[in-house]
Short mmCIF file of C-alpha atoms in Angstrom, two decimals:
data_model
loop_
_atom_site.label_atom_id
_atom_site.label_comp_id
_atom_site.label_asym_id
_atom_site.label_seq_id
_atom_site.Cartn_x
_atom_site.Cartn_y
_atom_site.Cartn_z
CA MET A 220 111.79 83.26 124.63
CA HIS A 221 112.83 81.65 120.86
CA THR A 222 116.20 83.50 119.53
CA PHE A 223 117.73 83.78 116.64
CA GLN A 224 121.19 82.71 115.53
CA TYR A 225 122.74 84.07 111.84
CA ARG A 226 124.87 82.48 110.09
CA SER A 227 125.60 86.01 107.66
CA PRO A 228 126.12 89.18 109.28
CA GLY A 229 123.63 90.15 106.70
CA SER A 230 122.67 93.45 107.35
CA ARG A 231 122.76 96.39 110.40
CA LEU A 232 118.52 96.41 108.73
CA SER A 233 118.07 92.53 109.31
CA ILE A 234 119.56 92.62 112.96
CA ALA A 235 117.90 94.76 113.75
CA GLY A 236 114.40 93.78 112.26
CA CYS A 237 114.86 90.24 114.43
CA PHE A 238 115.58 92.07 117.60
CA CYS A 239 112.37 94.68 116.97
CA LEU A 240 110.65 90.78 115.92
CA VAL A 241 111.66 89.11 119.58
CA VAL A 242 110.59 92.47 121.14
CA PHE A 243 107.08 92.02 119.24
CA LEU A 244 106.93 88.08 120.19
CA ALA A 245 107.74 88.87 124.03
CA SER A 246 105.07 91.43 124.06
CA CYS A 247 102.34 89.15 122.83
CA SER A 248 103.17 86.06 123.66
CA SER A 249 101.79 85.32 126.75
CA SER A 250 98.77 87.43 125.86
CA ARG A 251 96.03 84.54 125.23
CA LYS A 252 93.19 86.96 126.90
CA SER A 253 92.98 88.79 124.38
CA THR A 254 93.06 86.51 121.24
CA ASN A 255 89.59 84.89 122.70
CA GLN A 256 88.35 87.28 122.46
CA TYR A 257 87.91 87.44 118.56
CA GLU A 258 85.95 85.18 116.46
CA THR A 259 88.41 83.22 114.55
CA ILE A 260 88.83 80.11 112.12
CA VAL A 261 90.01 77.96 114.70
CA VAL A 262 85.84 78.12 115.75
CA LYS A 263 84.48 78.37 112.70
CA SER A 264 82.16 75.61 111.75
CA ALA A 265 82.51 73.61 108.32
CA ASP A 266 80.17 75.10 105.28
CA PRO A 267 77.74 71.68 105.35
CA SER A 268 77.05 72.48 101.61
CA LEU A 269 80.31 71.69 100.90
CA ALA A 270 80.39 67.95 102.93
CA PRO A 271 80.00 65.07 100.14
CA ALA A 272 76.81 64.22 99.44
CA ASN A 273 78.13 60.60 100.01
CA ALA A 274 78.32 60.40 103.98
CA SER A 275 81.22 56.75 103.64
CA ALA A 276 83.63 59.68 101.26
CA GLU A 277 83.46 62.21 104.16
CA ARG A 278 84.43 59.22 107.20
CA LYS A 279 86.97 57.63 104.69
CA MET A 280 88.69 61.62 104.33
CA PHE A 281 89.17 62.07 108.35
CA ILE A 282 90.69 58.21 109.17
CA LYS A 283 92.97 58.95 106.42
CA TYR A 284 94.09 62.07 107.87
CA GLY A 285 93.39 60.70 111.55
CA ALA A 286 96.09 58.44 110.47
CA TYR A 287 98.62 60.92 108.91
CA LEU A 288 97.74 62.77 112.12
CA LYS A 289 97.59 59.67 114.19
CA ILE A 290 94.55 61.08 116.67
CA ASP A 291 90.64 59.79 116.61
CA PRO A 292 88.97 60.01 112.83
CA ASP A 293 86.16 61.46 114.83
CA SER A 294 87.75 64.29 116.55
CA LEU A 295 88.75 65.93 113.19
CA THR A 296 84.94 67.79 111.67
CA ASN A 297 86.41 70.71 108.72
CA TYR A 298 85.74 68.47 105.87
CA THR A 299 86.44 71.29 103.14
CA LEU A 300 90.07 71.90 105.11
CA TYR A 301 90.48 68.14 104.73
CA ALA A 302 89.30 67.98 101.12
CA PHE A 303 90.88 71.32 100.07
CA ILE A 304 94.64 69.68 101.73
CA ASP A 305 93.29 66.31 100.32
CA LYS A 306 93.36 68.51 96.54
CA TRP A 307 97.01 69.76 96.68
CA MET A 308 98.88 67.45 98.42
CA LYS A 309 102.30 66.52 97.60
CA THR A 310 101.98 69.54 94.63
CA PRO A 311 105.53 70.07 93.94
CA TYR A 312 106.90 73.26 94.98
CA LYS A 313 107.54 76.40 93.60
CA TYR A 314 109.46 79.58 94.31
CA GLY A 315 106.31 82.61 93.25
CA GLY A 316 104.13 79.32 92.30
CA ASN A 317 100.82 80.40 92.28
CA ASP A 318 98.75 76.95 91.09
CA GLU A 319 98.79 72.64 91.43
CA ARG A 320 101.80 72.36 89.05
CA GLY A 321 103.80 74.00 91.87
CA ILE A 322 102.89 77.05 94.37
CA ASP A 323 105.19 77.61 97.41
CA CYS A 324 104.53 78.20 101.10
CA SER A 325 102.74 81.17 100.98
CA GLY A 326 101.27 81.13 98.17
CA PHE A 327 99.21 77.89 99.44
CA ILE A 328 98.51 79.49 102.59
CA GLN A 329 96.77 82.34 100.95
CA ARG A 330 95.01 79.84 98.71
CA LEU A 331 93.94 77.82 101.72
CA LEU A 332 92.87 80.35 103.71
CA ASN A 333 90.69 81.94 100.25
CA ASP A 334 88.99 78.60 98.77
CA VAL A 335 88.46 77.11 103.07
CA TYR A 336 87.38 80.13 104.87
CA ASN A 337 87.06 82.80 102.43
CA ILE A 338 89.56 85.31 104.19
CA GLN A 339 92.10 87.25 102.11
CA VAL A 340 95.79 87.14 103.42
CA PRO A 341 98.37 88.92 101.62
CA ARG A 342 101.26 87.69 98.95
CA THR A 343 104.33 86.81 101.32
CA SER A 344 104.71 84.84 104.79
CA ALA A 345 106.63 88.04 106.50
CA GLN A 346 103.32 89.99 105.17
CA GLN A 347 100.65 87.25 106.41
CA PHE A 348 102.95 87.46 110.42
CA PHE A 349 102.13 90.93 110.09
CA THR A 350 98.65 91.93 108.55
CA LYS A 351 95.65 92.29 110.86
CA ASN A 352 93.56 89.43 110.77
CA VAL A 353 96.86 87.50 111.69
CA GLU A 354 97.51 88.13 115.96
CA PRO A 355 100.56 86.30 116.52
CA PHE A 356 101.79 84.07 120.00
CA HIS A 357 104.29 81.94 120.49
CA GLY A 358 102.97 78.97 123.94
CA LYS A 359 102.69 74.97 121.32
CA ASN A 360 100.03 74.11 124.52
CA TYR A 361 97.32 77.22 122.85
CA PHE A 362 97.71 75.88 118.84
CA SER A 363 94.60 74.59 117.59
CA GLU A 364 93.22 73.38 113.99
CA GLY A 365 93.70 76.72 111.57
CA ASP A 366 96.48 78.37 113.79
CA LEU A 367 99.23 79.22 111.41
CA VAL A 368 102.75 78.76 111.80
CA PHE A 369 105.90 80.83 111.36
CA PHE A 370 109.67 79.76 110.55
CA CYS A 371 112.78 81.49 109.87
CA THR A 372 114.31 79.56 107.43
CA VAL A 373 116.71 81.82 105.30
CA PRO A 374 119.32 84.01 107.35
CA GLY A 375 118.82 87.79 107.58
CA GLN A 376 114.74 86.77 107.30
CA PRO A 377 113.04 87.02 110.74
CA ILE A 378 109.84 85.05 108.53
CA SER A 379 110.82 83.36 105.57
CA HIS A 380 108.68 80.35 106.02
CA VAL A 381 104.68 79.20 107.04
CA GLY A 382 102.41 76.41 107.42
CA MET A 383 98.79 75.40 109.08
CA PHE A 384 98.07 73.98 111.67
CA LEU A 385 96.41 70.52 112.23
CA HIS A 386 96.56 68.42 115.07
CA ASN A 387 99.20 66.67 117.64
CA GLN A 388 102.14 69.27 116.49
CA TYR A 389 101.76 68.52 112.64
CA PHE A 390 101.08 71.00 110.41
CA ILE A 391 100.63 71.45 106.47
CA ASN A 392 103.26 73.59 104.43
CA ALA A 393 104.67 73.39 101.51
CA SER A 394 108.60 72.83 101.76
CA THR A 395 110.81 72.77 98.63
CA SER A 396 111.99 69.30 99.37
CA SER A 397 108.54 67.52 99.52
CA GLY A 398 106.35 69.79 98.66
CA VAL A 399 102.70 70.16 99.64
CA SER A 400 102.83 67.76 102.51
CA ILE A 401 102.66 66.81 106.22
CA ALA A 402 105.29 67.46 108.69
CA ASN A 403 105.60 67.37 112.21
CA LEU A 404 106.89 70.80 114.31
CA ASP A 405 109.06 68.39 117.09
CA ASP A 406 111.04 67.69 113.83
CA PRO A 407 113.98 68.52 114.55
CA TYR A 408 114.69 70.63 111.72
CA TRP A 409 111.47 72.56 112.34
CA LYS A 410 111.88 72.40 115.68
CA LYS A 411 115.21 74.61 115.74
CA ARG A 412 113.56 76.86 113.40
CA PHE A 413 109.56 77.59 114.51
CA VAL A 414 109.46 81.43 115.91
CA ALA A 415 105.87 81.58 116.95
CA ALA A 416 101.85 81.50 115.34
CA GLY A 417 99.20 83.51 114.19
CA ARG A 418 95.46 82.76 114.90
CA VAL A 419 93.66 84.24 112.49
CA ARG A 420 90.46 86.47 112.97
CA ILE A 421 87.45 86.52 110.75
CA VAL A 422 86.43 90.16 110.27
CA ASN A 423 83.30 91.23 109.34
CA LYS A 424 83.35 93.59 106.76
CA PRO A 425 80.80 96.44 107.34
CA ALA A 426 78.23 98.23 104.25
CA THR A 427 79.70 100.62 102.27
CA GLY A 428 80.74 103.72 104.16
CA THR A 429 80.72 102.39 108.08
CA LYS A 430 84.37 101.41 109.94
CA THR A 431 85.59 97.77 108.91
CA THR A 432 84.62 95.95 112.96
CA THR A 433 86.23 92.76 114.28
CA THR A 434 83.31 90.85 115.77
CA HIS A 435 84.52 90.03 119.27
CA LYS A 436 82.84 86.66 120.78
CA THR A 437 82.66 84.55 123.84
CA TYR A 438 84.60 80.91 124.24
#
């Protein structure tokens, strides 16, 4: 299990919050069965209406990002996701920003989930970790394209950074040093600060006056 080490004593509330998060992760880290009971963006097909009119444009996009991720481009299928990433790549980091002049990590993930998957999540990385639409887990061998990855980068804050896992240990994020860019979970900086992953659920919105339900799906 990932443990936290704070260089600054901070407040008792921060330490207590960190302890509760560690206990919470311990309870969910091996719970893969419950994740598989939900329909998620991991298994959601790309919208064919959003594919480029020219098939060669899609192929070029997958070749480009296959090279970035060091995988066979034929294994990439969600053109909408990679077109979104390509549009935002190298956008500078701006704390509190939410457009192409500058954006922060949670703002980027919020826009990605909304524009690519039509899923709404809260604004901050900590809120995104605890939202009902995200089910956390810890085992890296379970990662799939579309999972969120959460980090502790600020002492005293159990969750302070978020990105989206792509393939082969690579994830997309908006970092303070590189803006919107692709990073690797095995990089010492990120490996030391990784907390957990979160699988994004697709929650069906029922008709007015009925209770919200989550679609169950057999894999």
